[in-house]
Amino acid sequence: MTPSPRTRARSFDSAAALYSANRPGYPGELFDALEALAGRGLRGARVADVGAGTGIATGLLRARGADVVAVEPGDGMAAEFRRANPGIPLVRGDGDRLPLVTAGFDFLTYAQAWHWTDPARSVPEARRVLRPGGALALWWNDMDPAVPWIAEQDERIRTLFEADEPATRRALPPEPEFTTREIRWSRRIPLEVHLANHASHSAFLMLGPAGTRRFLDAERTRLTALFPDGTVEERYVVSLAVAVL
């Protein structure tokens, strides 16, 4: 039986520390593009970061000068957020039922989180919460399939789960009208961090420790041959979509 999106979303609560320690951040160019597409800067703007998780994007928005509040439904993720970001307010909720005031925000951001919402509910909620001219911003951070070893690894993951994960859940809603942009970047990390990054994804969390270990042990052997110094260059594409409401 295929787990429901809600079950998969809540799987992160059991691995919040793993998620926080090994997931990639975002390049400064992403926030430059966000400001350009929104037609206003983040400094001094009132921002709600929805599905904030452990606060990877939230902290970067704060560093850009935004007055940011996080929205997170999961107990484990919320606890890790509070540990890592004690100075940023956090409220409990999700994009389908935002616990936020009407017309109170300049930006509503979803970093790797929009696909957990029901657009029939989350779009009206975005319209309610944003001020006139406010920006709804969605983005996903994926390893770049133009890199051969990444494409081969992606294929092994798709085969393991017999699914197009996660592209099938990422279609933008027909309304409002979005403008899109792609930002490419990379990070150099130890091989073990690369493997732990995969282990923090919902598909592997639902697979369970034994199945995840078998897959990652095989990946470790393959990638050690490609990266004998134990350092992996992960190349990414951030897919950004912004709608001004």
Coordinates of C-alpha atoms in Angstrom, one line a residue:
M1 CA 0.0 0.0 0.0
T2 CA 1.4 3.4 -1.0
P3 CA 1.9 5.7 2.0
S4 CA -0.3 8.9 2.0
P5 CA 1.4 12.2 1.4
R6 CA 0.6 13.1 5.0
T7 CA 2.3 10.0 6.3
R8 CA 5.4 10.6 4.1
A9 CA 5.6 14.3 5.2
R10 CA 5.5 13.3 8.9
S11 CA 8.2 10.7 8.3
F12 CA 10.7 13.5 8.7
D13 CA 9.9 13.8 12.4
S14 CA 11.8 10.7 13.2
A15 CA 14.9 12.0 11.4
A16 CA 15.0 15.7 12.1
A17 CA 18.6 15.8 13.3
L18 CA 19.7 13.8 10.3
Y19 CA 17.9 16.2 8.0
S20 CA 19.4 19.2 9.7
A21 CA 22.9 18.0 9.6
N22 CA 23.1 16.7 6.0
R23 CA 20.6 18.5 3.7
P24 CA 22.0 21.2 1.5
G25 CA 21.4 24.9 2.0
Y26 CA 20.6 27.3 -0.9
P27 CA 22.9 29.7 -2.8
G28 CA 22.7 33.5 -2.5
E29 CA 21.7 33.6 -6.1
L30 CA 18.4 32.0 -5.3
F31 CA 17.4 34.9 -3.0
D32 CA 18.7 37.4 -5.6
A33 CA 16.3 35.8 -8.1
L34 CA 13.5 35.7 -5.6
E35 CA 13.8 39.4 -5.0
A36 CA 14.0 40.2 -8.8
L37 CA 10.9 38.1 -9.6
A38 CA 9.0 39.6 -6.6
G39 CA 9.9 43.1 -7.5
R40 CA 11.0 43.9 -4.0
G41 CA 13.8 43.1 -1.5
L42 CA 13.7 40.7 1.5
R43 CA 15.3 43.2 3.9
G44 CA 12.6 44.5 6.2
A45 CA 9.9 42.3 4.5
R46 CA 7.5 40.3 6.5
V47 CA 8.0 36.6 5.4
A48 CA 6.3 33.4 6.4
D49 CA 8.3 30.3 5.5
V50 CA 5.8 27.4 5.4
G51 CA 6.9 23.8 5.9
A52 CA 10.0 25.2 7.4
G53 CA 11.3 21.9 8.6
T54 CA 14.5 22.4 10.6
G55 CA 14.9 26.0 9.3
I56 CA 17.4 25.7 6.5
A57 CA 15.7 28.2 4.3
T58 CA 14.2 30.2 7.2
G59 CA 17.6 31.0 8.6
L60 CA 18.9 32.2 5.2
L61 CA 15.8 34.4 4.8
R62 CA 16.5 35.9 8.2
A63 CA 20.2 36.5 7.2
R64 CA 18.9 38.5 4.2
G65 CA 17.2 40.9 6.6
A66 CA 13.7 39.5 6.4
D67 CA 11.3 39.6 9.4
V68 CA 10.5 35.9 9.2
V69 CA 8.2 33.5 11.0
A70 CA 8.2 29.8 10.4
V71 CA 5.3 27.4 10.0
E72 CA 5.9 23.7 10.6
P73 CA 3.4 20.9 11.4
G74 CA 5.8 18.1 12.5
D75 CA 6.7 17.6 16.2
G76 CA 10.3 16.4 15.5
M77 CA 11.1 19.0 12.9
A78 CA 9.7 21.8 15.1
A79 CA 11.8 20.7 18.0
E80 CA 14.9 20.6 15.8
F81 CA 14.0 24.0 14.4
R82 CA 13.7 25.5 17.8
R83 CA 17.1 24.1 18.8
A84 CA 18.8 25.4 15.7
N85 CA 17.0 28.8 15.5
P86 CA 16.1 30.0 19.0
G87 CA 15.6 33.6 17.8
I88 CA 13.1 32.9 15.0
P89 CA 9.4 32.5 15.9
L90 CA 7.7 29.3 14.9
V91 CA 4.0 28.5 14.8
R92 CA 2.5 25.0 14.2
G93 CA 0.4 24.5 11.1
D94 CA 0.6 23.7 7.4
G95 CA -0.1 25.4 4.1
D96 CA -3.6 24.2 3.9
R97 CA -4.6 25.9 7.2
L98 CA -2.1 28.7 7.8
P99 CA -2.2 30.0 11.4
L100 CA -1.4 33.5 10.2
V101 CA -3.2 36.8 10.1
T102 CA -5.0 38.0 6.9
A103 CA -3.0 40.3 4.7
G104 CA 0.0 40.3 7.0
F105 CA 2.9 39.2 4.8
D106 CA 5.0 40.4 1.9
F107 CA 6.3 36.9 1.0
L108 CA 5.0 33.4 1.5
T109 CA 7.8 30.9 0.8
Y110 CA 7.8 27.1 0.4
A111 CA 11.3 25.6 0.3
Q112 CA 10.9 21.9 -0.7
A113 CA 7.4 21.9 0.8
W114 CA 4.7 23.0 -1.6
H115 CA 4.2 19.4 -2.9
W116 CA 2.9 18.4 0.6
T117 CA -0.1 20.8 0.2
D118 CA -3.5 20.6 -1.5
P119 CA -3.5 23.5 -3.9
A120 CA -7.2 23.8 -3.7
R121 CA -6.7 24.9 -0.1
S122 CA -3.1 26.3 -0.1
V123 CA -3.6 28.7 -3.0
P124 CA -6.7 30.5 -1.3
E125 CA -4.7 30.5 1.9
A126 CA -1.8 32.2 0.2
R127 CA -4.1 34.8 -1.3
R128 CA -5.6 35.4 2.2
V129 CA -2.3 35.8 4.0
L130 CA -0.4 37.9 1.5
R131 CA -0.7 41.6 1.3
P132 CA -1.7 43.1 -2.1
G133 CA 1.4 42.7 -4.4
G134 CA 2.8 40.1 -2.1
A135 CA 4.8 37.2 -3.5
L136 CA 4.2 33.4 -3.3
A137 CA 7.5 31.7 -3.8
L138 CA 8.0 27.9 -4.3
W139 CA 11.3 26.2 -4.9
W140 CA 12.9 22.8 -5.1
N141 CA 16.5 21.9 -4.8
D142 CA 17.5 18.8 -6.9
M143 CA 20.8 17.3 -7.9
D144 CA 21.6 18.1 -11.5
P145 CA 20.7 15.1 -13.8
A146 CA 23.0 16.7 -16.5
V147 CA 25.9 15.2 -14.5
P148 CA 26.4 11.6 -15.6
W149 CA 27.0 10.0 -12.2
I150 CA 24.0 11.9 -10.7
A151 CA 21.7 10.7 -13.6
E152 CA 22.8 7.1 -13.1
Q153 CA 22.2 7.4 -9.3
D154 CA 18.8 8.9 -10.0
E155 CA 17.9 6.0 -12.2
R156 CA 18.9 3.5 -9.5
I157 CA 16.7 5.4 -7.0
R158 CA 13.7 5.4 -9.4
T159 CA 14.2 1.7 -10.0
L160 CA 14.3 1.0 -6.3
F161 CA 11.0 2.8 -5.6
E162 CA 9.4 2.1 -9.0
A163 CA 8.3 5.7 -9.2
D164 CA 9.1 9.2 -10.7
E165 CA 10.0 10.7 -7.4
P166 CA 9.5 13.5 -6.7
A167 CA 8.7 15.1 -10.1
T168 CA 5.2 13.7 -10.4
R169 CA 4.0 15.8 -7.4
R170 CA 5.4 19.1 -8.5
A171 CA 3.1 20.5 -11.1
L172 CA 2.4 24.2 -10.5
P173 CA -1.3 25.1 -10.0
P174 CA -2.9 26.8 -13.0
E175 CA -3.6 29.9 -10.9
P176 CA -2.0 32.2 -10.0
E177 CA 0.5 32.9 -12.8
F178 CA 4.0 31.9 -11.9
T179 CA 7.3 33.1 -13.4
T180 CA 10.1 30.5 -13.1
R181 CA 13.8 30.5 -13.0
E182 CA 16.6 27.9 -12.5
I183 CA 19.7 28.5 -10.4
R184 CA 22.7 26.1 -10.6
W185 CA 25.1 25.6 -7.8
S186 CA 27.3 23.0 -6.1
R187 CA 28.7 21.9 -2.8
R188 CA 31.7 19.7 -2.0
I189 CA 31.1 17.3 0.9
P190 CA 32.3 14.1 2.4
L191 CA 30.9 10.9 0.9
E192 CA 29.2 10.0 4.1
V193 CA 27.3 13.3 4.2
H194 CA 26.1 12.6 0.6
L195 CA 24.8 9.2 1.6
A196 CA 23.2 10.6 4.8
N197 CA 21.5 13.3 2.7
H198 CA 19.8 10.6 0.7
A199 CA 18.8 8.8 3.9
S200 CA 17.0 11.9 5.1
H201 CA 14.5 11.8 2.2
S202 CA 11.0 10.6 2.8
A203 CA 11.2 7.7 0.4
F204 CA 14.2 6.2 2.3
L205 CA 12.6 7.0 5.6
M206 CA 9.5 5.0 4.6
L207 CA 11.7 2.2 3.2
G208 CA 13.2 1.6 6.6
P209 CA 16.7 1.2 8.0
A210 CA 17.5 -2.2 6.5
G211 CA 16.5 -1.4 2.9
T212 CA 18.1 2.0 3.1
R213 CA 21.4 0.6 4.5
R214 CA 21.5 -2.0 1.6
F215 CA 21.1 0.7 -1.0
L216 CA 23.5 3.1 0.5
D217 CA 26.2 0.5 1.1
A218 CA 26.1 -0.3 -2.6
E219 CA 26.2 3.5 -3.4
R220 CA 29.2 3.9 -1.1
T221 CA 31.1 1.2 -3.1
R222 CA 30.2 2.8 -6.5
L223 CA 31.0 6.3 -5.4
T224 CA 34.3 5.4 -3.7
A225 CA 35.6 4.3 -7.1
L226 CA 34.5 7.7 -8.6
F227 CA 35.7 9.8 -5.7
P228 CA 38.7 8.0 -4.1
D229 CA 39.5 11.0 -1.9
G230 CA 36.1 10.6 -0.2
T231 CA 34.9 14.1 -1.3
V232 CA 31.8 14.3 -3.5
E233 CA 30.8 17.4 -5.6
E234 CA 27.0 17.5 -5.5
R235 CA 25.8 19.7 -8.3
Y236 CA 22.2 21.2 -7.9
V237 CA 19.5 22.9 -9.8
V238 CA 17.1 25.0 -7.8
S239 CA 13.7 25.4 -9.6
L240 CA 12.1 28.6 -8.4
A241 CA 8.5 29.7 -9.1
V242 CA 7.2 33.1 -8.0
A243 CA 3.7 34.6 -8.3
V244 CA 2.9 38.2 -7.4
L245 CA -0.7 38.3 -6.1

